[in-house]
Amino acid sequence: MSCVPESVTGHVDGALDDAARARVEEHLSSCPSCRAQADAETELRQRLRALPAPEPRPGFEARVRTRLRRRPALVRWGRVLLPLAAALVGVAFWLRGSPALVARELAFDHSRCFAMRPLPAVSVGHEGASIASWLESRGTRVPRVPSRADGLQLQGARYCELLDGSAVAHVYYVGSQHQASLFVLPRGLRMGATLEIDAGGQHVRLLSLPGQTLGVVGADLADVRALSDELLRRSARGFAPRE
Amino acid sequence: MDRDEHFTAEALPQFRALYATALRLTRNAHEAEDLVQETFLRAYRGFDRFTPGTNVRAWLYTILHRVRADTFRRAGRSPIESELLGEGPALPPIQDQLGAELDLERALGRVPEVFREAVILRDIAELSYEQIAQVLEIPIGTVMSRIHRGRALLREVLGGKKR
């Protein structure tokens, strides 16, 4: 075996496997140069190991300990705040699915839109098919939108924003005495097929359809029921055909 | 024992050993203090990732090595790489007759950091080759060659004198 100085280093450190160690030992027995290297490295190791550790300057360790103690406060707060934030997010998601909260939001939006003059419809029209087509071009599929229901006449539609930032399609109906709204929410709620709630001085009827929820809102319960019954009849026949 | 107590019991006893290594690497008390302080702050932040029962010293040295590497990166210099490219700078033997320990410390300081670090981790911190490989994130064969080269350079600086 020819000289392999690195293996001699590994041998001095006891880092070789059995086969390599046997080969190096055999070589050392016949190679004064490698033996000298091994002896020199062994001696150097002993000297290095015996070196006294340089002492840090007075006060340094205490300063670092103080900084470490300051951090825990932050981390402890983080440990409290992070789960709290997670819980709040959870509550927010839970509330998003709450029919009572959504009903209140829809009632509020209904009142706000109908308080505006003129009505803030972006797509104006009296034909259900054209409003449905306008909504569908913006990604909202709705059951055939009725042009009329009882004494209500379709006026137009726009998108309104809910508290959580999500956009809902808002379709406006006006009758001789009252107004009514149809909302299309792109998500389900924790409820059965239908639910009637009085919220914000309005009657709200929520209709659960696959993948979406319809909300009908109005001050007159008969109007709300007439419009929602019409919608249920139409949804049983399926969604409006794509244009 | 809560997390803070656990950290105090496990990591802080290594403070002086870490400082000694940091000073031998940086050869500057201020830099060594910065290096050790940042190492312990990072160690504290990441203490959840430390596996109890494993070698806390090797774990701390790993962090120290990364902090040092980050310092080089931020400064836009990489002596480690430049030292690796060639044979390293010429190292004239120390001629003055200082005490043997001081002589050895000074000689160690003249070995390029990439080899010096390997020698320190092996011969002073007494880590195994496997632990050094983990700390420096290099293969075990490279650990052996760096230690070999570091000791050879150290002997060269010491002038081959037997002490």
mmCIF file of C-alpha atoms in Angstrom:
data_model
loop_
_atom_site.group_PDB
_atom_site.id
_atom_site.type_symbol
_atom_site.label_atom_id
_atom_site.label_comp_id
_atom_site.label_asym_id
_atom_site.label_seq_id
_atom_site.Cartn_x
_atom_site.Cartn_y
_atom_site.Cartn_z
ATOM 1 C CA MET A 1 0.000 0.000 0.000
ATOM 2 C CA SER A 2 1.407 3.386 -0.938
ATOM 3 C CA CYS A 3 1.205 6.386 1.393
ATOM 4 C CA VAL A 4 -2.273 7.810 1.887
ATOM 5 C CA PRO A 5 -1.744 10.711 4.306
ATOM 6 C CA GLU A 6 -5.471 11.460 4.646
ATOM 7 C CA SER A 7 -6.160 7.904 5.748
ATOM 8 C CA VAL A 8 -3.442 8.293 8.377
ATOM 9 C CA THR A 9 -5.407 11.301 9.681
ATOM 10 C CA GLY A 10 -8.587 9.195 9.724
ATOM 11 C CA HIS A 11 -6.681 6.484 11.583
ATOM 12 C CA VAL A 12 -5.389 8.932 14.212
ATOM 13 C CA ASP A 13 -9.013 10.019 14.743
ATOM 14 C CA GLY A 14 -10.351 6.463 14.873
ATOM 15 C CA ALA A 15 -12.643 7.307 11.978
ATOM 16 C CA LEU A 16 -11.836 4.404 9.634
ATOM 17 C CA ASP A 17 -13.828 1.231 9.188
ATOM 18 C CA ASP A 18 -12.232 -2.096 10.144
ATOM 19 C CA ALA A 19 -10.869 -2.919 6.684
ATOM 20 C CA ALA A 20 -9.337 0.533 6.125
ATOM 21 C CA ARG A 21 -7.890 0.584 9.625
ATOM 22 C CA ALA A 22 -6.217 -2.809 9.072
ATOM 23 C CA ARG A 23 -4.726 -1.591 5.787
ATOM 24 C CA VAL A 24 -3.378 1.619 7.349
ATOM 25 C CA GLU A 25 -1.957 -0.223 10.354
ATOM 26 C CA GLU A 26 -0.149 -2.630 8.086
ATOM 27 C CA HIS A 27 1.223 0.297 6.107
ATOM 28 C CA LEU A 28 2.299 2.176 9.241
ATOM 29 C CA SER A 29 4.332 -0.794 10.379
ATOM 30 C CA SER A 30 6.546 -0.423 7.349
ATOM 31 C CA CYS A 31 6.455 3.330 6.580
ATOM 32 C CA PRO A 32 8.444 5.609 8.899
ATOM 33 C CA SER A 33 7.158 8.714 7.113
ATOM 34 C CA CYS A 34 3.481 7.921 7.732
ATOM 35 C CA ARG A 35 4.326 6.808 11.277
ATOM 36 C CA ALA A 36 5.913 10.208 11.855
ATOM 37 C CA GLN A 37 2.775 11.890 10.494
ATOM 38 C CA ALA A 38 0.563 9.832 12.807
ATOM 39 C CA ASP A 39 2.738 10.644 15.820
ATOM 40 C CA ALA A 40 2.845 14.336 14.951
ATOM 41 C CA GLU A 41 -0.939 14.511 14.506
ATOM 42 C CA THR A 42 -1.548 12.635 17.727
ATOM 43 C CA GLU A 43 0.702 15.053 19.594
ATOM 44 C CA LEU A 44 -0.919 18.048 17.903
ATOM 45 C CA ARG A 45 -4.367 16.760 18.878
ATOM 46 C CA GLN A 46 -3.304 16.508 22.500
ATOM 47 C CA ARG A 47 -1.917 20.027 22.473
ATOM 48 C CA LEU A 48 -5.012 21.478 20.835
ATOM 49 C CA ARG A 49 -7.297 19.654 23.246
ATOM 50 C CA ALA A 50 -5.322 21.042 26.157
ATOM 51 C CA LEU A 51 -5.651 24.660 25.001
ATOM 52 C CA PRO A 52 -7.525 26.754 27.554
ATOM 53 C CA ALA A 53 -10.793 28.192 26.202
ATOM 54 C CA PRO A 54 -10.562 31.948 25.696
ATOM 55 C CA GLU A 55 -12.889 33.703 28.117
ATOM 56 C CA PRO A 56 -15.577 36.046 26.831
ATOM 57 C CA ARG A 57 -15.347 39.660 27.946
ATOM 58 C CA PRO A 58 -17.019 40.329 31.295
ATOM 59 C CA GLY A 59 -20.747 40.900 30.955
ATOM 60 C CA PHE A 60 -21.103 39.393 27.475
ATOM 61 C CA GLU A 61 -22.769 36.163 28.554
ATOM 62 C CA ALA A 62 -25.113 38.119 30.841
ATOM 63 C CA ARG A 63 -26.061 40.427 27.944
ATOM 64 C CA VAL A 64 -26.971 37.493 25.714
ATOM 65 C CA ARG A 65 -28.955 35.863 28.517
ATOM 66 C CA THR A 66 -30.863 39.125 28.954
ATOM 67 C CA ARG A 67 -31.675 39.263 25.241
ATOM 68 C CA LEU A 68 -32.847 35.660 25.390
ATOM 69 C CA ARG A 69 -35.100 36.508 28.311
ATOM 70 C CA ARG A 70 -36.557 39.427 26.355
ATOM 71 C CA ARG A 71 -37.377 37.191 23.408
ATOM 72 C CA PRO A 72 -39.425 34.721 25.388
ATOM 73 C CA ALA A 73 -41.965 37.456 26.141
ATOM 74 C CA LEU A 74 -42.480 37.899 22.414
ATOM 75 C CA VAL A 75 -42.599 34.198 21.842
ATOM 76 C CA ARG A 76 -44.976 33.704 24.762
ATOM 77 C CA TRP A 77 -47.250 36.375 23.354
ATOM 78 C CA GLY A 78 -46.947 34.674 19.992
ATOM 79 C CA ARG A 79 -47.979 31.426 21.596
ATOM 80 C CA VAL A 80 -51.120 33.070 22.903
ATOM 81 C CA LEU A 81 -51.867 35.265 19.902
ATOM 82 C CA LEU A 82 -51.351 32.704 17.167
ATOM 83 C CA PRO A 83 -53.937 30.221 18.460
ATOM 84 C CA LEU A 84 -56.232 33.175 19.140
ATOM 85 C CA ALA A 85 -55.835 34.378 15.559
ATOM 86 C CA ALA A 86 -56.426 30.837 14.323
ATOM 87 C CA ALA A 87 -59.560 30.658 16.472
ATOM 88 C CA LEU A 88 -60.780 33.975 15.070
ATOM 89 C CA VAL A 89 -60.247 32.742 11.530
ATOM 90 C CA GLY A 90 -62.189 29.617 12.475
ATOM 91 C CA VAL A 91 -64.990 31.699 13.935
ATOM 92 C CA ALA A 92 -65.018 33.881 10.815
ATOM 93 C CA PHE A 93 -65.383 30.782 8.641
ATOM 94 C CA TRP A 94 -68.068 29.474 10.924
ATOM 95 C CA LEU A 95 -69.927 32.785 10.750
ATOM 96 C CA ARG A 96 -69.629 32.780 6.946
ATOM 97 C CA GLY A 97 -71.792 29.670 6.968
ATOM 98 C CA SER A 98 -74.248 31.058 9.488
ATOM 99 C CA PRO A 99 -77.683 31.656 7.886
ATOM 100 C CA ALA A 100 -78.650 34.259 10.536
ATOM 101 C CA LEU A 101 -75.577 36.377 9.862
ATOM 102 C CA VAL A 102 -75.879 36.066 6.088
ATOM 103 C CA ALA A 103 -79.599 36.957 6.293
ATOM 104 C CA ARG A 104 -78.721 40.104 8.240
ATOM 105 C CA GLU A 105 -76.094 41.064 5.674
ATOM 106 C CA LEU A 106 -78.487 40.502 2.763
ATOM 107 C CA ALA A 107 -81.206 42.520 4.491
ATOM 108 C CA PHE A 108 -78.739 45.331 5.071
ATOM 109 C CA ASP A 109 -77.574 45.268 1.447
ATOM 110 C CA HIS A 110 -81.196 45.171 0.187
ATOM 111 C CA SER A 111 -82.040 48.290 2.222
ATOM 112 C CA ARG A 112 -78.862 50.056 1.200
ATOM 113 C CA CYS A 113 -79.312 49.453 -2.556
ATOM 114 C CA PHE A 114 -83.005 50.395 -2.611
ATOM 115 C CA ALA A 115 -82.210 53.581 -0.658
ATOM 116 C CA MET A 116 -80.126 54.743 -3.635
ATOM 117 C CA ARG A 117 -81.607 56.885 -6.383
ATOM 118 C CA PRO A 118 -81.439 55.809 -9.065
ATOM 119 C CA LEU A 119 -81.284 52.088 -8.343
ATOM 120 C CA PRO A 120 -77.588 51.093 -8.674
ATOM 121 C CA ALA A 121 -78.223 48.308 -11.219
ATOM 122 C CA VAL A 122 -75.261 47.796 -13.534
ATOM 123 C CA SER A 123 -77.214 45.608 -15.915
ATOM 124 C CA VAL A 124 -80.608 47.196 -16.420
ATOM 125 C CA GLY A 125 -83.472 45.251 -17.962
ATOM 126 C CA HIS A 126 -86.831 43.667 -17.427
ATOM 127 C CA GLU A 127 -86.101 40.382 -19.163
ATOM 128 C CA GLY A 128 -85.003 37.510 -16.941
ATOM 129 C CA ALA A 129 -83.114 35.825 -19.778
ATOM 130 C CA SER A 130 -80.905 38.861 -20.472
ATOM 131 C CA ILE A 131 -80.127 39.413 -16.771
ATOM 132 C CA ALA A 132 -79.330 35.707 -16.374
ATOM 133 C CA SER A 133 -77.070 35.912 -19.398
ATOM 134 C CA TRP A 134 -75.308 38.982 -17.965
ATOM 135 C CA LEU A 135 -74.757 37.177 -14.636
ATOM 136 C CA GLU A 136 -73.540 34.051 -16.360
ATOM 137 C CA SER A 137 -71.017 36.062 -18.391
ATOM 138 C CA ARG A 138 -69.569 37.074 -15.001
ATOM 139 C CA GLY A 139 -69.428 33.548 -13.677
ATOM 140 C CA THR A 140 -72.713 33.330 -11.768
ATOM 141 C CA ARG A 141 -75.060 30.569 -12.866
ATOM 142 C CA VAL A 142 -78.597 31.126 -11.692
ATOM 143 C CA PRO A 143 -81.862 29.271 -12.154
ATOM 144 C CA ARG A 144 -83.946 30.954 -14.839
ATOM 145 C CA VAL A 145 -84.371 34.450 -13.461
ATOM 146 C CA PRO A 146 -88.086 35.330 -13.416
ATOM 147 C CA SER A 147 -88.995 38.540 -15.214
ATOM 148 C CA ARG A 148 -92.039 38.889 -12.967
ATOM 149 C CA ALA A 149 -93.319 37.303 -9.802
ATOM 150 C CA ASP A 150 -96.690 38.226 -8.373
ATOM 151 C CA GLY A 151 -96.680 42.054 -8.632
ATOM 152 C CA LEU A 152 -92.900 42.349 -8.787
ATOM 153 C CA GLN A 153 -91.097 43.411 -11.961
ATOM 154 C CA LEU A 154 -87.425 42.715 -12.655
ATOM 155 C CA GLN A 155 -85.361 45.937 -12.847
ATOM 156 C CA GLY A 156 -81.737 44.878 -13.201
ATOM 157 C CA ALA A 157 -78.748 43.524 -11.320
ATOM 158 C CA ARG A 158 -75.277 44.238 -10.050
ATOM 159 C CA TYR A 159 -72.702 42.644 -7.749
ATOM 160 C CA CYS A 160 -72.568 43.709 -4.114
ATOM 161 C CA GLU A 161 -69.833 43.008 -1.587
ATOM 162 C CA LEU A 162 -70.470 41.229 1.696
ATOM 163 C CA LEU A 163 -68.547 41.834 4.926
ATOM 164 C CA ASP A 164 -66.095 39.008 4.219
ATOM 165 C CA GLY A 165 -65.225 40.606 0.880
ATOM 166 C CA SER A 166 -67.074 38.030 -1.218
ATOM 167 C CA ALA A 167 -69.197 39.290 -4.121
ATOM 168 C CA VAL A 168 -72.849 38.288 -4.432
ATOM 169 C CA ALA A 169 -75.108 38.818 -7.411
ATOM 170 C CA HIS A 170 -77.947 41.148 -6.403
ATOM 171 C CA VAL A 171 -81.038 41.163 -8.650
ATOM 172 C CA TYR A 172 -83.597 43.940 -8.114
ATOM 173 C CA TYR A 173 -87.397 43.632 -8.294
ATOM 174 C CA VAL A 174 -89.847 46.472 -7.782
ATOM 175 C CA GLY A 175 -93.593 46.191 -7.158
ATOM 176 C CA SER A 176 -96.293 48.779 -6.729
ATOM 177 C CA GLN A 177 -95.876 48.807 -2.948
ATOM 178 C CA HIS A 178 -92.593 47.113 -2.144
ATOM 179 C CA GLN A 179 -89.245 46.082 -3.458
ATOM 180 C CA ALA A 180 -87.617 42.698 -3.327
ATOM 181 C CA SER A 181 -84.131 41.366 -3.914
ATOM 182 C CA LEU A 182 -82.742 38.116 -5.184
ATOM 183 C CA PHE A 183 -79.182 37.363 -4.039
ATOM 184 C CA VAL A 184 -77.031 34.562 -5.436
ATOM 185 C CA LEU A 185 -74.330 33.444 -2.959
ATOM 186 C CA PRO A 186 -71.609 31.229 -4.420
ATOM 187 C CA ARG A 187 -71.515 28.952 -1.358
ATOM 188 C CA GLY A 188 -73.660 26.811 0.856
ATOM 189 C CA LEU A 189 -74.840 27.629 4.362
ATOM 190 C CA ARG A 190 -75.443 25.452 7.387
ATOM 191 C CA MET A 191 -79.165 24.979 6.796
ATOM 192 C CA GLY A 192 -81.821 22.744 5.280
ATOM 193 C CA ALA A 193 -83.479 23.288 1.914
ATOM 194 C CA THR A 194 -85.181 26.549 2.852
ATOM 195 C CA LEU A 195 -85.141 28.894 5.805
ATOM 196 C CA GLU A 196 -87.124 32.007 6.637
ATOM 197 C CA ILE A 197 -85.564 34.615 8.886
ATOM 198 C CA ASP A 198 -86.624 38.111 9.859
ATOM 199 C CA ALA A 199 -83.555 40.299 9.887
ATOM 200 C CA GLY A 200 -82.972 44.044 9.830
ATOM 201 C CA GLY A 201 -86.686 44.832 9.391
ATOM 202 C CA GLN A 202 -86.868 42.565 6.310
ATOM 203 C CA HIS A 203 -88.121 39.102 5.588
ATOM 204 C CA VAL A 204 -85.375 36.891 4.282
ATOM 205 C CA ARG A 205 -85.898 33.517 2.685
ATOM 206 C CA LEU A 206 -82.824 31.420 2.007
ATOM 207 C CA LEU A 207 -82.969 28.612 -0.557
ATOM 208 C CA SER A 208 -80.250 26.003 -0.603
ATOM 209 C CA LEU A 209 -79.349 24.762 -4.082
ATOM 210 C CA PRO A 210 -76.399 22.552 -5.066
ATOM 211 C CA GLY A 211 -73.230 24.682 -4.802
ATOM 212 C CA GLN A 212 -75.016 27.945 -4.114
ATOM 213 C CA THR A 213 -77.543 29.662 -1.928
ATOM 214 C CA LEU A 214 -80.282 31.995 -3.093
ATOM 215 C CA GLY A 215 -81.536 34.711 -0.788
ATOM 216 C CA VAL A 216 -84.821 36.518 -1.343
ATOM 217 C CA VAL A 217 -85.283 39.668 0.702
ATOM 218 C CA GLY A 218 -88.161 42.098 1.011
ATOM 219 C CA ALA A 219 -90.374 44.011 3.425
ATOM 220 C CA ASP A 220 -93.447 42.143 2.288
ATOM 221 C CA LEU A 221 -93.561 38.474 3.219
ATOM 222 C CA ALA A 222 -96.039 37.654 0.439
ATOM 223 C CA ASP A 223 -93.662 39.138 -2.170
ATOM 224 C CA VAL A 224 -90.719 37.244 -0.738
ATOM 225 C CA ARG A 225 -92.612 33.958 -0.769
ATOM 226 C CA ALA A 226 -93.978 34.550 -4.284
ATOM 227 C CA LEU A 227 -90.535 35.278 -5.713
ATOM 228 C CA SER A 228 -88.820 32.438 -3.891
ATOM 229 C CA ASP A 229 -91.552 29.934 -4.841
ATOM 230 C CA GLU A 230 -91.144 31.004 -8.458
ATOM 231 C CA LEU A 231 -87.392 30.486 -8.172
ATOM 232 C CA LEU A 232 -87.853 27.043 -6.635
ATOM 233 C CA ARG A 233 -90.187 26.056 -9.449
ATOM 234 C CA ARG A 234 -87.661 27.252 -12.019
ATOM 235 C CA SER A 235 -84.684 25.657 -10.306
ATOM 236 C CA ALA A 236 -86.533 22.330 -10.371
ATOM 237 C CA ARG A 237 -86.488 22.735 -14.178
ATOM 238 C CA GLY A 238 -82.744 23.389 -14.100
ATOM 239 C CA PHE A 239 -80.406 26.275 -14.719
ATOM 240 C CA ALA A 240 -80.806 28.691 -17.562
ATOM 241 C CA PRO A 241 -79.316 27.281 -20.761
ATOM 242 C CA ARG A 242 -75.859 28.682 -21.582
ATOM 243 C CA GLU A 243 -75.943 31.187 -24.411
ATOM 244 C CA MET B 1 -39.584 21.635 32.580
ATOM 245 C CA ASP B 2 -40.878 24.232 30.128
ATOM 246 C CA ARG B 3 -39.219 25.222 26.890
ATOM 247 C CA ASP B 4 -37.208 28.102 28.361
ATOM 248 C CA GLU B 5 -35.898 26.005 31.228
ATOM 249 C CA HIS B 6 -35.058 23.230 28.804
ATOM 250 C CA PHE B 7 -33.122 25.658 26.595
ATOM 251 C CA THR B 8 -31.283 27.083 29.600
ATOM 252 C CA ALA B 9 -30.353 23.610 30.809
ATOM 253 C CA GLU B 10 -29.320 22.206 27.417
ATOM 254 C CA ALA B 11 -27.880 25.022 25.339
ATOM 255 C CA LEU B 12 -26.525 27.689 27.660
ATOM 256 C CA PRO B 13 -23.846 25.462 29.266
ATOM 257 C CA GLN B 14 -22.248 25.408 25.785
ATOM 258 C CA PHE B 15 -21.928 29.191 25.751
ATOM 259 C CA ARG B 16 -18.211 29.395 26.539
ATOM 260 C CA ALA B 17 -17.258 26.579 24.191
ATOM 261 C CA LEU B 18 -19.179 28.309 21.400
ATOM 262 C CA TYR B 19 -17.540 31.614 22.199
ATOM 263 C CA ALA B 20 -14.074 30.031 22.142
ATOM 264 C CA THR B 21 -14.763 28.533 18.725
ATOM 265 C CA ALA B 22 -16.254 31.793 17.450
ATOM 266 C CA LEU B 23 -13.183 33.728 18.586
ATOM 267 C CA ARG B 24 -10.851 31.210 16.969
ATOM 268 C CA LEU B 25 -12.788 31.467 13.726
ATOM 269 C CA THR B 26 -13.170 35.234 13.594
ATOM 270 C CA ARG B 27 -9.983 36.196 15.476
ATOM 271 C CA ASN B 28 -11.867 39.297 16.589
ATOM 272 C CA ALA B 29 -13.703 39.665 19.911
ATOM 273 C CA HIS B 30 -16.500 41.866 18.527
ATOM 274 C CA GLU B 31 -17.190 39.595 15.585
ATOM 275 C CA ALA B 32 -17.067 36.585 17.879
ATOM 276 C CA GLU B 33 -19.633 38.169 20.199
ATOM 277 C CA ASP B 34 -21.952 38.981 17.298
ATOM 278 C CA LEU B 35 -21.588 35.449 15.992
ATOM 279 C CA VAL B 36 -22.315 33.826 19.350
ATOM 280 C CA GLN B 37 -25.209 36.135 20.155
ATOM 281 C CA GLU B 38 -26.892 35.502 16.802
ATOM 282 C CA THR B 39 -26.238 31.777 17.152
ATOM 283 C CA PHE B 40 -27.984 31.636 20.530
ATOM 284 C CA LEU B 41 -30.884 33.813 19.392
ATOM 285 C CA ARG B 42 -31.440 31.568 16.378
ATOM 286 C CA ALA B 43 -31.007 28.487 18.521
ATOM 287 C CA TYR B 44 -33.642 29.799 20.894
ATOM 288 C CA ARG B 45 -36.065 30.548 18.083
ATOM 289 C CA GLY B 46 -35.501 27.123 16.543
ATOM 290 C CA PHE B 47 -35.270 25.141 19.759
ATOM 291 C CA ASP B 48 -38.494 23.294 18.904
ATOM 292 C CA ARG B 49 -36.593 21.691 16.027
ATOM 293 C CA PHE B 50 -33.871 20.337 18.316
ATOM 294 C CA THR B 51 -34.332 16.633 18.971
ATOM 295 C CA PRO B 52 -33.835 15.928 22.689
ATOM 296 C CA GLY B 53 -31.228 13.293 23.315
ATOM 297 C CA THR B 54 -29.150 14.269 20.277
ATOM 298 C CA ASN B 55 -25.909 16.207 20.591
ATOM 299 C CA VAL B 56 -26.787 19.783 21.473
ATOM 300 C CA ARG B 57 -23.223 20.931 20.867
ATOM 301 C CA ALA B 58 -23.234 19.652 17.270
ATOM 302 C CA TRP B 59 -26.615 21.330 16.768
ATOM 303 C CA LEU B 60 -25.305 24.650 18.085
ATOM 304 C CA TYR B 61 -22.168 24.414 15.939
ATOM 305 C CA THR B 62 -24.376 23.829 12.908
ATOM 306 C CA ILE B 63 -26.212 27.068 13.643
ATOM 307 C CA LEU B 64 -22.957 28.915 14.310
ATOM 308 C CA HIS B 65 -21.559 27.716 10.991
ATOM 309 C CA ARG B 66 -24.693 28.913 9.157
ATOM 310 C CA VAL B 67 -24.649 32.289 10.869
ATOM 311 C CA ARG B 68 -21.021 32.683 9.850
ATOM 312 C CA ALA B 69 -21.828 31.665 6.263
ATOM 313 C CA ASP B 70 -24.695 34.188 6.221
ATOM 314 C CA THR B 71 -22.310 36.899 7.412
ATOM 315 C CA PHE B 72 -19.963 36.153 4.529
ATOM 316 C CA ARG B 73 -22.862 36.115 2.087
ATOM 317 C CA ARG B 74 -24.154 39.484 3.274
ATOM 318 C CA ALA B 75 -20.681 40.955 3.098
ATOM 319 C CA GLY B 76 -20.371 39.672 -0.474
ATOM 320 C CA ARG B 77 -17.184 37.800 0.272
ATOM 321 C CA SER B 78 -16.448 34.166 0.584
ATOM 322 C CA PRO B 79 -13.035 33.453 2.043
ATOM 323 C CA ILE B 80 -14.067 29.869 2.475
ATOM 324 C CA GLU B 81 -14.390 29.374 -1.261
ATOM 325 C CA SER B 82 -11.326 31.399 -2.185
ATOM 326 C CA GLU B 83 -9.253 29.475 0.311
ATOM 327 C CA LEU B 84 -10.483 26.221 -1.148
ATOM 328 C CA LEU B 85 -9.580 27.146 -4.691
ATOM 329 C CA GLY B 86 -5.830 27.060 -4.255
ATOM 330 C CA GLU B 87 -3.362 25.774 -1.763
ATOM 331 C CA GLY B 88 -4.121 28.738 0.459
ATOM 332 C CA PRO B 89 -1.768 31.571 1.344
ATOM 333 C CA ALA B 90 1.878 30.916 2.046
ATOM 334 C CA LEU B 91 2.276 30.408 5.761
ATOM 335 C CA PRO B 92 5.678 31.405 7.107
ATOM 336 C CA PRO B 93 6.659 29.648 10.346
ATOM 337 C CA ILE B 94 6.309 31.540 13.573
ATOM 338 C CA GLN B 95 9.759 32.428 14.772
ATOM 339 C CA ASP B 96 9.199 34.196 18.034
ATOM 340 C CA GLN B 97 9.479 32.346 21.254
ATOM 341 C CA LEU B 98 6.159 32.879 22.952
ATOM 342 C CA GLY B 99 4.546 30.505 25.340
ATOM 343 C CA ALA B 100 3.623 27.191 23.739
ATOM 344 C CA GLU B 101 -0.130 27.796 24.063
ATOM 345 C CA LEU B 102 -0.012 31.275 22.630
ATOM 346 C CA ASP B 103 2.237 29.977 19.889
ATOM 347 C CA LEU B 104 -0.309 27.302 19.038
ATOM 348 C CA GLU B 105 -3.247 29.746 19.116
ATOM 349 C CA ARG B 106 -1.422 32.126 16.817
ATOM 350 C CA ALA B 107 -0.448 29.309 14.473
ATOM 351 C CA LEU B 108 -4.040 28.098 14.386
ATOM 352 C CA GLY B 109 -5.163 31.613 13.501
ATOM 353 C CA ARG B 110 -2.969 31.536 10.427
ATOM 354 C CA VAL B 111 -4.520 28.415 8.976
ATOM 355 C CA PRO B 112 -7.214 29.296 6.396
ATOM 356 C CA GLU B 113 -10.631 29.250 8.011
ATOM 357 C CA VAL B 114 -12.027 26.393 5.973
ATOM 358 C CA PHE B 115 -9.358 24.036 7.356
ATOM 359 C CA ARG B 116 -9.103 25.739 10.736
ATOM 360 C CA GLU B 117 -12.803 25.180 11.360
ATOM 361 C CA ALA B 118 -12.506 21.457 10.652
ATOM 362 C CA VAL B 119 -9.516 21.141 13.012
ATOM 363 C CA ILE B 120 -11.266 23.136 15.750
ATOM 364 C CA LEU B 121 -14.416 21.036 15.506
ATOM 365 C CA ARG B 122 -12.414 17.816 15.677
ATOM 366 C CA ASP B 123 -9.528 18.565 18.006
ATOM 367 C CA ILE B 124 -10.968 21.191 20.346
ATOM 368 C CA ALA B 125 -14.743 20.694 20.202
ATOM 369 C CA GLU B 126 -14.141 16.935 19.906
ATOM 370 C CA LEU B 127 -16.959 16.253 17.472
ATOM 371 C CA SER B 128 -16.958 13.009 15.499
ATOM 372 C CA TYR B 129 -16.421 12.986 11.739
ATOM 373 C CA GLU B 130 -20.146 12.298 11.279
ATOM 374 C CA GLN B 131 -21.064 15.290 13.434
ATOM 375 C CA ILE B 132 -18.606 17.547 11.616
ATOM 376 C CA ALA B 133 -20.015 16.406 8.278
ATOM 377 C CA GLN B 134 -23.451 17.376 9.551
ATOM 378 C CA VAL B 135 -22.293 20.750 10.905
ATOM 379 C CA LEU B 136 -20.396 21.765 7.781
ATOM 380 C CA GLU B 137 -22.816 20.014 5.420
ATOM 381 C CA ILE B 138 -20.042 18.210 3.577
ATOM 382 C CA PRO B 139 -19.263 14.501 2.974
ATOM 383 C CA ILE B 140 -17.223 12.592 5.555
ATOM 384 C CA GLY B 141 -14.374 12.159 3.048
ATOM 385 C CA THR B 142 -14.129 15.933 2.775
ATOM 386 C CA VAL B 143 -14.111 16.215 6.566
ATOM 387 C CA MET B 144 -11.112 13.893 6.678
ATOM 388 C CA SER B 145 -9.240 15.770 3.958
ATOM 389 C CA ARG B 146 -9.921 19.171 5.577
ATOM 390 C CA ILE B 147 -8.727 17.959 8.966
ATOM 391 C CA HIS B 148 -5.665 16.424 7.349
ATOM 392 C CA ARG B 149 -4.857 19.599 5.459
ATOM 393 C CA GLY B 150 -5.570 21.779 8.492
ATOM 394 C CA ARG B 151 -3.217 19.809 10.718
ATOM 395 C CA ALA B 152 -0.546 19.747 8.017
ATOM 396 C CA LEU B 153 -0.765 23.541 7.628
ATOM 397 C CA LEU B 154 -0.695 23.981 11.380
ATOM 398 C CA ARG B 155 2.433 21.889 11.663
ATOM 399 C CA GLU B 156 3.907 23.875 8.801
ATOM 400 C CA VAL B 157 3.185 27.174 10.577
ATOM 401 C CA LEU B 158 4.611 25.822 13.779
ATOM 402 C CA GLY B 159 7.751 25.147 11.800
ATOM 403 C CA GLY B 160 7.627 21.457 12.363
ATOM 404 C CA LYS B 161 8.934 22.102 15.850
ATOM 405 C CA LYS B 162 8.353 19.340 18.374
ATOM 406 C CA ARG B 163 7.076 20.764 21.625
#
